[in-house]
Short mmCIF file of C-alpha atoms in Angstrom, two decimals:
data_model
loop_
_atom_site.label_atom_id
_atom_site.label_comp_id
_atom_site.label_asym_id
_atom_site.label_seq_id
_atom_site.Cartn_x
_atom_site.Cartn_y
_atom_site.Cartn_z
CA MET A 54 3.10 68.95 3.00
CA PRO A 55 3.43 65.91 0.69
CA ASP A 56 6.23 67.43 -1.29
CA SER A 57 8.32 68.48 1.71
CA PRO A 58 11.90 67.15 1.92
CA LEU A 59 11.13 65.68 5.33
CA PHE A 60 8.18 63.64 3.97
CA THR A 61 10.22 62.49 0.96
CA ALA A 62 13.07 61.33 3.19
CA ALA A 63 10.66 59.50 5.48
CA ALA A 64 8.99 57.80 2.52
CA ILE A 65 12.35 56.70 1.14
CA ALA A 66 13.29 55.33 4.57
CA VAL A 67 10.07 53.30 4.78
CA ILE A 68 10.62 51.91 1.27
CA VAL A 69 14.22 50.96 2.08
CA LEU A 70 13.08 49.27 5.28
CA ALA A 71 10.37 47.34 3.44
CA VAL A 72 12.86 46.22 0.79
CA ALA A 73 15.27 45.10 3.50
CA VAL A 74 12.53 43.07 5.21
CA VAL A 75 11.52 41.43 1.94
CA VAL A 76 15.13 40.66 1.04
CA GLY A 77 15.74 39.31 4.55
CA VAL A 78 12.70 37.03 4.36
CA GLY A 79 13.70 35.92 0.88
CA LEU A 80 17.22 35.07 2.02
CA LYS A 81 15.78 33.14 5.00
CA VAL A 82 13.51 31.12 2.71
CA ILE A 83 16.41 30.43 0.35
CA ARG A 84 18.61 29.36 3.28
CA SER A 85 15.81 27.11 4.61
CA PHE A 86 15.41 25.54 1.19
CA ARG A 87 19.16 25.00 0.97
CA ASP A 88 19.12 23.44 4.43
CA LEU A 89 17.07 20.59 2.98
CA GLY A 90 20.24 19.39 1.28
CA THR A 91 21.16 18.59 -2.29
CA ASP A 92 18.71 18.01 -5.12
CA ALA A 93 19.16 14.27 -4.61
CA GLU A 94 18.41 14.57 -0.89
CA ARG A 95 15.31 16.65 -1.58
CA ALA A 96 14.15 14.08 -4.12
CA THR A 97 14.72 11.30 -1.57
CA TYR A 98 12.69 13.20 1.01
CA THR A 99 9.83 13.72 -1.46
CA THR A 100 9.84 10.03 -2.36
CA LEU A 101 9.86 8.83 1.24
CA HIS A 102 7.16 11.32 2.23
CA ALA A 103 4.89 10.22 -0.62
CA ALA A 104 5.44 6.54 0.20
CA SER A 105 4.70 7.15 3.88
CA LYS A 106 1.46 8.98 3.09
CA ALA A 107 0.36 6.31 0.62
CA GLY A 108 1.15 3.51 3.06
CA GLN A 109 -1.20 4.98 5.67
CA HIS A 110 -4.11 4.63 3.22
CA LEU A 111 -3.34 1.01 2.29
CA ARG A 112 -3.08 -0.39 5.82
CA GLY A 113 -6.78 -1.18 5.76
CA GLY A 114 -6.41 -3.43 2.70
CA LEU A 115 -7.15 -2.99 -1.01
CA HIS A 116 -10.34 -0.92 -0.88
CA PRO A 117 -11.65 1.97 -3.08
CA ALA A 118 -11.38 4.71 -0.42
CA GLY A 119 -7.79 3.87 0.58
CA ALA A 120 -6.70 3.18 -3.01
CA ALA A 121 -8.09 6.55 -4.17
CA LYS A 122 -6.03 8.43 -1.57
CA ALA A 123 -2.92 6.32 -2.10
CA SER A 124 -3.02 6.72 -5.90
CA LYS A 125 -2.43 10.48 -5.60
CA GLN A 126 0.80 9.89 -3.69
CA LEU A 127 1.92 7.01 -5.89
CA ARG A 128 1.52 9.11 -9.04
CA ILE A 129 3.95 11.58 -7.45
CA LEU A 130 6.41 8.71 -6.96
CA LEU A 131 6.19 7.54 -10.57
CA ARG A 132 5.87 11.04 -12.08
CA CYS A 133 3.40 9.69 -14.61
CA ASP A 134 0.39 11.38 -16.21
CA ALA A 135 -2.12 8.97 -14.66
CA LEU A 136 -2.08 6.11 -12.19
CA ALA A 137 -4.73 3.48 -11.55
CA ILE A 138 -5.09 0.72 -8.95
CA THR A 139 -7.32 -2.30 -9.55
CA ASP A 140 -8.36 -5.44 -7.76
CA THR A 141 -9.22 -8.55 -9.76
CA ASP A 142 -12.69 -7.29 -10.69
CA SER A 143 -12.68 -3.52 -11.10
CA VAL A 144 -10.75 -0.26 -11.13
CA LEU A 145 -10.53 0.92 -7.52
CA ALA A 146 -8.87 4.28 -8.14
CA TRP A 147 -7.76 6.53 -11.00
CA ASP A 148 -5.70 9.68 -10.51
CA GLY A 149 -4.61 12.02 -13.27
CA ALA A 150 -5.33 12.44 -16.97
CA ALA A 151 -7.25 10.39 -19.54
CA GLU A 152 -9.87 9.02 -17.16
CA ASP A 153 -12.06 8.22 -20.16
CA LEU A 154 -9.70 5.27 -20.68
CA ARG A 155 -10.79 3.85 -17.34
CA PRO A 156 -13.50 1.52 -18.77
CA THR A 157 -10.90 -0.24 -20.94
CA LEU A 158 -8.32 -0.77 -18.20
CA MET A 159 -9.65 -4.07 -16.87
CA ARG A 160 -9.54 -5.52 -20.39
CA LEU A 161 -5.94 -4.35 -20.73
CA ALA A 162 -5.08 -5.72 -17.27
CA ALA A 163 -6.60 -9.16 -17.91
CA GLU A 164 -3.28 -10.67 -19.01
CA VAL A 165 -1.48 -9.23 -15.98
CA LEU A 166 -4.09 -10.59 -13.58
CA SER A 167 -4.02 -14.06 -15.15
CA THR A 168 -0.27 -14.48 -15.69
CA GLY A 169 1.21 -12.33 -12.93
CA ARG A 170 3.61 -10.68 -15.40
CA THR A 171 4.06 -6.96 -16.05
CA VAL A 172 2.67 -5.82 -19.41
CA VAL A 173 3.53 -2.74 -21.48
CA VAL A 174 0.71 -1.49 -23.70
CA PRO A 175 1.89 0.85 -26.49
CA ARG A 176 -0.18 3.85 -27.50
CA ALA A 177 -1.77 1.99 -30.41
CA GLY A 178 -2.88 -0.78 -28.05
CA HIS A 179 -5.61 1.13 -26.27
CA PRO A 180 -7.77 3.27 -28.56
CA ALA A 181 -9.75 5.93 -26.74
CA THR A 182 -13.33 5.13 -25.86
CA SER A 183 -14.54 8.49 -27.22
CA ASP A 184 -13.64 10.90 -29.93
CA HIS A 185 -10.64 12.04 -27.88
CA HIS A 186 -7.22 10.70 -28.77
CA HIS A 187 -4.52 10.11 -26.17
CA ASP A 188 -0.80 9.85 -26.63
CA PHE A 189 -0.23 7.53 -23.69
CA SER A 190 1.46 4.20 -23.20
CA ALA A 191 0.56 2.07 -20.19
CA VAL A 192 2.66 -0.06 -17.86
CA ILE A 193 0.51 -2.52 -15.87
CA ALA A 194 2.18 -4.48 -13.04
CA PRO A 195 0.65 -7.19 -10.82
CA ILE A 196 0.05 -6.83 -7.08
CA ARG A 197 0.70 -10.21 -5.45
CA ALA A 198 -0.38 -11.63 -2.11
CA GLY A 199 1.92 -14.62 -1.77
CA SER A 200 1.52 -16.63 -4.96
CA LYS A 201 -1.85 -15.06 -5.79
CA VAL A 202 -2.41 -11.92 -7.90
CA VAL A 203 -4.92 -9.69 -6.09
CA GLY A 204 -4.78 -6.59 -8.27
CA SER A 205 -2.65 -4.38 -10.49
CA VAL A 206 -1.08 -0.94 -10.82
CA ALA A 207 -1.23 0.91 -14.14
CA ALA A 208 0.97 3.93 -14.95
CA LEU A 209 0.19 6.02 -18.05
CA ALA A 210 2.82 8.21 -19.70
CA PRO A 211 3.71 9.41 -23.22
CA ALA A 212 6.47 6.80 -23.38
CA ALA A 213 6.91 3.61 -21.37
CA GLY A 214 10.67 3.41 -21.00
CA ALA A 215 12.59 0.82 -19.02
CA GLY A 216 12.73 3.15 -16.02
CA LEU A 217 8.95 3.48 -15.79
CA VAL A 218 8.51 -0.28 -16.21
CA ARG A 219 10.88 -1.03 -13.34
CA ALA A 220 9.46 1.72 -11.16
CA THR A 221 5.85 0.57 -11.69
CA SER A 222 6.82 -3.00 -10.81
CA GLU A 223 8.52 -1.77 -7.63
CA VAL A 224 5.45 0.25 -6.67
CA ALA A 225 3.28 -2.84 -7.19
CA ASP A 226 5.60 -4.86 -4.92
CA TRP A 227 5.52 -2.05 -2.36
CA ILE A 228 1.70 -2.07 -2.36
CA ALA A 229 1.82 -5.85 -1.88
CA ALA A 230 4.05 -5.32 1.18
CA GLN A 231 1.55 -2.82 2.64
CA LEU A 232 -1.26 -5.31 2.11
CA GLU A 233 0.77 -7.99 3.91
CA LEU A 234 1.18 -5.60 6.85
CA ALA A 235 -2.58 -4.99 6.78
CA GLU A 236 -3.15 -8.75 6.83
CA LEU A 237 -0.76 -9.15 9.76
CA GLU A 238 -2.59 -6.41 11.67
CA SER A 239 -5.90 -8.11 10.93
CA SER A 240 -4.48 -11.45 12.08
CA ARG A 241 -3.18 -9.85 15.27
CA THR A 242 -6.63 -8.40 15.98
CA LEU A 243 -8.29 -11.75 15.31
CA LEU A 244 -5.76 -13.46 17.60
CA MET A 245 -6.50 -11.01 20.40
CA GLU A 246 -10.24 -11.58 19.94
CA ALA A 247 -9.67 -15.34 20.03
CA GLU A 248 -7.65 -15.00 23.22
CA VAL A 249 -10.40 -12.95 24.86
CA ARG A 250 -12.92 -15.61 23.84
CA ALA A 251 -10.64 -18.28 25.30
CA LEU A 252 -10.38 -16.31 28.53
CA ARG A 253 -14.16 -15.96 28.71
CA ALA A 254 -14.50 -19.68 28.17
CA GLN A 255 -12.04 -20.28 31.01
CA ILE A 256 -13.95 -17.95 33.33
CA SER A 257 -17.43 -19.23 32.59
CA PRO A 258 -17.48 -22.88 33.72
CA HIS A 259 -15.50 -22.49 36.94
CA PHE A 260 -16.71 -19.13 38.18
CA ILE A 261 -20.33 -19.34 37.00
CA TYR A 262 -20.84 -22.75 38.60
CA ASN A 263 -19.43 -21.64 41.94
CA SER A 264 -21.29 -18.32 41.89
CA LEU A 265 -24.64 -19.95 41.18
CA ASN A 266 -24.04 -22.44 43.99
CA ALA A 267 -23.25 -19.57 46.37
CA ILE A 268 -26.38 -17.67 45.31
CA ALA A 269 -28.49 -20.82 45.73
CA SER A 270 -27.23 -21.24 49.30
CA PHE A 271 -28.77 -17.86 50.27
CA ILE A 272 -32.17 -18.28 48.61
CA ASN A 273 -33.82 -19.79 51.69
CA THR A 274 -31.72 -18.30 54.47
CA ASP A 275 -31.22 -14.73 53.16
CA PRO A 276 -33.39 -13.92 50.10
CA ALA A 277 -32.34 -10.24 50.04
CA ARG A 278 -28.67 -11.25 49.87
CA ALA A 279 -29.49 -13.76 47.12
CA ARG A 280 -31.23 -11.01 45.08
CA GLU A 281 -28.23 -8.71 45.54
CA LEU A 282 -25.85 -11.43 44.38
CA VAL A 283 -28.00 -12.20 41.34
CA VAL A 284 -27.79 -8.53 40.28
CA GLU A 285 -24.01 -8.48 40.80
CA PHE A 286 -23.65 -11.75 38.90
CA ALA A 287 -25.69 -10.35 36.00
CA ASP A 288 -23.57 -7.17 35.88
CA PHE A 289 -20.34 -9.17 36.01
CA THR A 290 -21.32 -11.54 33.20
CA ARG A 291 -22.69 -8.66 31.10
CA TYR A 292 -19.31 -6.93 31.30
CA SER A 293 -17.27 -10.10 30.79
CA PHE A 294 -19.21 -11.21 27.73
CA ARG A 295 -19.76 -7.83 26.11
CA ARG A 296 -19.28 -7.89 22.32
CA HIS A 297 -17.72 -4.49 21.68
CA GLY A 298 -14.19 -3.27 22.20
CA ASP A 299 -10.82 -4.87 22.89
CA PHE A 300 -10.00 -2.19 25.44
CA THR A 301 -11.50 -0.78 28.62
CA THR A 302 -10.37 1.54 31.42
CA VAL A 303 -8.81 0.82 34.79
CA ALA A 304 -12.00 2.15 36.42
CA GLU A 305 -14.24 -0.26 34.47
CA GLU A 306 -11.96 -3.20 35.20
CA LEU A 307 -11.94 -2.34 38.92
CA ARG A 308 -15.75 -2.28 38.92
CA CYS A 309 -15.69 -5.75 37.36
CA ILE A 310 -13.23 -6.90 40.04
CA ASP A 311 -15.47 -5.50 42.80
CA ARG A 312 -18.41 -7.57 41.52
CA TYR A 313 -16.20 -10.64 41.14
CA LEU A 314 -14.90 -10.37 44.72
CA LEU A 315 -18.39 -9.75 46.10
CA LEU A 316 -19.47 -13.06 44.55
CA GLU A 317 -16.35 -14.87 45.76
CA ARG A 318 -16.78 -13.56 49.31
CA ALA A 319 -20.30 -15.00 49.25
CA ARG A 320 -18.59 -18.37 48.84
CA PHE A 321 -15.47 -17.94 50.98
CA GLY A 322 -16.78 -15.52 53.62
CA GLU A 323 -14.07 -13.89 55.72
CA ARG A 324 -11.39 -16.12 54.20
CA VAL A 325 -10.95 -13.52 51.42
CA GLN A 326 -9.88 -10.06 52.59
CA VAL A 327 -9.14 -7.25 50.15
CA SER A 328 -7.34 -3.90 50.35
CA LEU A 329 -7.34 -1.29 47.58
CA ARG A 330 -5.00 1.67 47.05
CA ILE A 331 -5.96 3.43 43.83
CA ALA A 332 -4.54 6.73 42.53
CA PRO A 333 -7.47 8.65 40.94
CA GLU A 334 -5.33 9.90 38.03
CA VAL A 335 -4.91 6.38 36.61
CA LEU A 336 -8.62 5.45 36.58
CA SER A 337 -9.07 6.67 33.00
CA THR A 338 -6.03 4.77 31.67
CA VAL A 339 -6.96 2.49 28.77
CA ILE A 340 -5.98 -1.17 29.23
CA PRO A 341 -6.78 -4.40 27.36
CA PHE A 342 -10.23 -5.76 28.17
CA LEU A 343 -10.24 -8.40 30.94
CA SER A 344 -6.60 -7.86 31.87
CA LEU A 345 -6.96 -7.20 35.62
CA GLN A 346 -9.88 -9.41 36.64
CA PRO A 347 -8.11 -12.66 35.58
CA LEU A 348 -5.14 -11.69 37.77
CA VAL A 349 -7.39 -11.26 40.79
CA GLU A 350 -9.13 -14.54 39.97
CA ASN A 351 -5.71 -16.20 39.81
CA ALA A 352 -4.94 -14.84 43.29
CA VAL A 353 -8.19 -16.30 44.65
CA ARG A 354 -8.12 -19.66 42.89
CA HIS A 355 -4.42 -20.49 42.99
CA GLY A 356 -3.28 -18.39 45.94
CA LEU A 357 -5.96 -18.27 48.63
CA GLU A 358 -8.27 -21.19 47.89
CA ALA A 359 -5.53 -23.70 48.71
CA LYS A 360 -4.42 -21.79 51.80
CA GLU A 361 -5.64 -22.66 55.29
CA GLY A 362 -7.30 -19.80 57.09
CA PRO A 363 -7.90 -16.27 55.79
CA GLY A 364 -5.94 -14.74 52.96
CA HIS A 365 -5.35 -11.17 51.88
CA ILE A 366 -5.29 -9.56 48.42
CA THR A 367 -3.91 -6.05 47.92
CA ILE A 368 -4.73 -4.19 44.68
CA CYS A 369 -2.74 -1.01 43.98
CA ALA A 370 -2.88 1.32 40.97
CA ASN A 371 -0.21 4.03 40.94
CA ASP A 372 0.76 6.92 38.70
CA SER A 373 4.32 6.32 37.51
CA GLY A 374 5.05 9.25 35.21
CA ALA A 375 4.10 8.29 31.66
CA PHE A 376 2.85 4.90 32.89
CA ALA A 377 0.14 3.45 35.07
CA GLU A 378 1.40 0.66 37.32
CA VAL A 379 -1.03 -1.88 38.77
CA THR A 380 0.01 -4.53 41.29
CA ILE A 381 -2.05 -7.42 42.61
CA GLU A 382 -0.49 -9.14 45.60
CA ASP A 383 -1.71 -12.09 47.65
CA ASP A 384 -0.31 -13.91 50.68
CA GLY A 385 -1.39 -17.31 49.40
CA VAL A 386 0.51 -20.49 48.70
CA GLY A 387 2.64 -19.06 45.87
CA MET A 388 4.19 -21.19 43.15
CA ASP A 389 7.51 -22.48 41.90
CA PRO A 390 9.22 -19.88 39.64
CA GLU A 391 10.32 -22.58 37.18
CA HIS A 392 6.74 -23.78 36.87
CA LEU A 393 5.63 -20.19 36.37
CA ARG A 394 8.09 -19.74 33.48
CA SER A 395 6.73 -22.92 31.90
CA VAL A 396 3.18 -21.60 32.28
CA LEU A 397 3.96 -18.24 30.66
CA ALA A 398 5.81 -19.99 27.83
CA GLY A 399 2.67 -22.01 27.07
CA HIS A 400 4.21 -25.36 27.95
CA THR A 401 1.62 -26.20 30.62
CA ASP A 402 -1.92 -26.71 29.36
CA GLY A 403 -4.96 -25.90 31.48
CA ASP A 404 -2.99 -24.30 34.32
CA HIS A 405 -3.05 -20.55 35.05
CA VAL A 406 -4.70 -19.83 31.67
CA GLY A 407 -5.60 -16.32 32.79
CA LEU A 408 -2.00 -15.39 33.62
CA ARG A 409 -0.66 -16.67 30.30
CA ASN A 410 -3.44 -15.03 28.32
CA VAL A 411 -3.03 -11.60 29.91
CA ASP A 412 0.77 -11.71 29.60
CA ALA A 413 0.55 -12.60 25.89
CA ARG A 414 -1.96 -9.85 25.12
CA LEU A 415 0.07 -7.18 26.94
CA ARG A 416 3.17 -8.15 24.95
CA GLN A 417 1.24 -8.05 21.67
CA VAL A 418 -0.23 -4.61 22.36
CA TYR A 419 2.69 -2.80 24.03
CA GLY A 420 5.80 -4.89 23.29
CA ASP A 421 7.74 -7.54 25.20
CA GLU A 422 8.96 -5.05 27.80
CA HIS A 423 5.37 -4.64 29.02
CA GLY A 424 4.64 -8.27 29.87
CA LEU A 425 3.60 -9.22 33.39
CA VAL A 426 6.26 -9.06 36.12
CA ILE A 427 5.57 -11.83 38.65
CA ASP A 428 7.36 -12.37 41.95
CA THR A 429 6.49 -15.64 43.67
CA ALA A 430 7.85 -18.61 45.57
CA PRO A 431 6.25 -21.62 47.28
CA GLY A 432 4.64 -20.48 50.54
CA GLU A 433 5.54 -16.83 49.92
CA GLY A 434 2.51 -15.57 48.04
CA THR A 435 2.50 -13.88 44.65
CA MET A 436 2.83 -10.28 43.44
CA ILE A 437 1.89 -9.47 39.83
CA THR A 438 2.78 -6.09 38.29
CA MET A 439 1.31 -4.67 35.09
CA ARG A 440 2.77 -1.46 33.61
CA VAL A 441 1.06 0.24 30.66
CA PRO A 442 1.42 3.66 28.97
CA LYS A 443 -1.15 6.21 30.13
CA SER A 444 -1.33 7.80 26.68
CA GLN A 445 -2.55 5.42 23.97
CA PRO A 446 -4.03 7.42 21.04
CA ASP A 447 -4.65 4.31 18.90
CA HIS A 448 -6.75 2.49 21.50
CA ASP A 449 -10.27 3.44 22.48
CA ALA A 450 -12.12 1.98 25.44
#
């Protein structure tokens, strides 16, 4: 029965248990909130978090899409009613209140863009563009790229005190720093592209000339072999001169090497012998485009070509935990270690361009600890080791 003492006691027990659970959860939430630290520490965390989020959207430069996303975070930093970001021609983003003032902002920002000085516009200085009236002052600060003003930041608030003026200027300088990082990233990408073009230019005259001569030598004596070599040559050059992507996979680079060696063996015959030991799990590892083939070409041109009799190249790709490790070893003539250091430092023009180029690109992409490791000595051959991370979420083949 609903009114029985047993039911009433059970109901009270359930209610008490529920209250205890709620109180326990509440105390846990309060303790978690307290674990964040003092009010000052929580404010610091909020500021850093907002700056980090905004920075991600500005790394592509000063563009409407990134500025729109960044403005939301930057308004949190300044705690203003509205925040706008402009370039020198237009308003890129507006977040917050009073957006009907947007058409007048470029007129108000004209002095900032021309002089590079922060301007405070009192409430009377920007009448509304409609029948609405706004009680906002505006602080407009320049965004500089070097000595040039490339845009501005405008913060709108009921009063433009000294704190908001300083904070808006700091935000503008912070945006400028993000744009400089974006420019550096763009320059790094352009440098890598230039180095790949330089490597292609180094490959083309030497290798293409020799390959075409080798193909020509088979046209009369072995037409089928000549046709096969023409197809391999076409595939090799198509890969080497492709226009998309700074990265490829170990598998693709090995296919390129196979075509390269097929063409070189047409020229050298049995003088070039090759062994491969490849771990299947590293085949999908992403590596910089044309980073293995130049090392094999170096082994042929500078190791075996100058050697009397046959020479041997061993190519190994091993799984080394979080890394893929590729070694290319030849038993050719080797080189002086001091000369090698001079080559890698860029002090020797026109010699071992492929080695220097690959080493520089690996260091740019992964850091100095991932440059080529080269063991060599005169008459002792050369072993080159390349070690790259297997997981590279920012790089697509």
